[in-house]
């Protein structure tokens, strides 16, 4: 099954035990922004991918 970017972010976020609000706070965006990513309505800014991969304990390639 092919996962979309938002589904992958949600999967890794849940594995780490973060809420959308907590992940957003750690990355520097709102919980609403994380929700939009996970629903496929928006994508994280390119400048956030490295931090996201570190926080979610994975590599960028696994997220995209």
XYZ file of C-alpha atoms in Angstrom:
64
model
C 0.000 0.000 0.000
C 1.301 3.402 -0.986
C 1.238 5.916 1.864
C 0.808 9.588 1.241
C 3.090 12.085 2.967
C 0.409 13.127 5.450
C -0.346 9.528 6.382
C 3.335 8.905 6.988
C 3.672 11.974 9.204
C 0.620 10.839 11.205
C 1.989 7.300 11.526
C 5.393 8.380 12.803
C 3.870 11.058 15.053
C 1.626 8.492 16.721
C 4.510 6.039 17.102
C 6.413 8.739 19.014
C 3.342 9.532 21.131
C 3.024 13.175 20.076
C -0.286 14.960 19.641
C -0.620 17.199 16.594
C -0.307 20.180 18.922
C 2.872 18.830 20.546
C 4.540 18.086 17.214
C 3.578 21.495 15.909
C 5.042 23.168 18.975
C 8.307 21.261 18.618
C 8.606 22.137 14.929
C 7.418 25.730 15.303
C 3.999 25.555 13.643
C 0.440 25.256 14.918
C -1.343 21.993 15.616
C -3.721 23.038 12.833
C -0.803 23.079 10.390
C 0.117 19.517 11.388
C -3.525 18.513 10.938
C -3.502 19.985 7.422
C -0.323 18.065 6.568
C -1.845 14.825 7.787
C -5.045 15.377 5.820
C -3.104 16.187 2.651
C -4.318 19.785 2.513
C -0.818 21.236 2.863
C 2.803 20.130 3.095
C 5.537 21.073 5.548
C 7.864 23.813 4.393
C 11.154 22.480 3.045
C 12.973 24.085 5.990
C 11.076 21.827 8.429
C 11.834 18.415 6.912
C 15.146 17.864 8.720
C 13.688 18.773 12.108
C 10.618 16.631 11.445
C 12.738 13.614 10.555
C 14.765 14.000 13.763
C 11.691 14.438 15.980
C 9.933 11.491 14.349
C 13.066 9.339 14.541
C 13.164 8.561 10.842
C 14.820 9.884 7.694
C 13.379 12.353 5.241
C 13.134 9.693 2.536
C 10.821 7.634 4.753
C 8.477 10.589 5.098
C 8.194 11.384 1.397
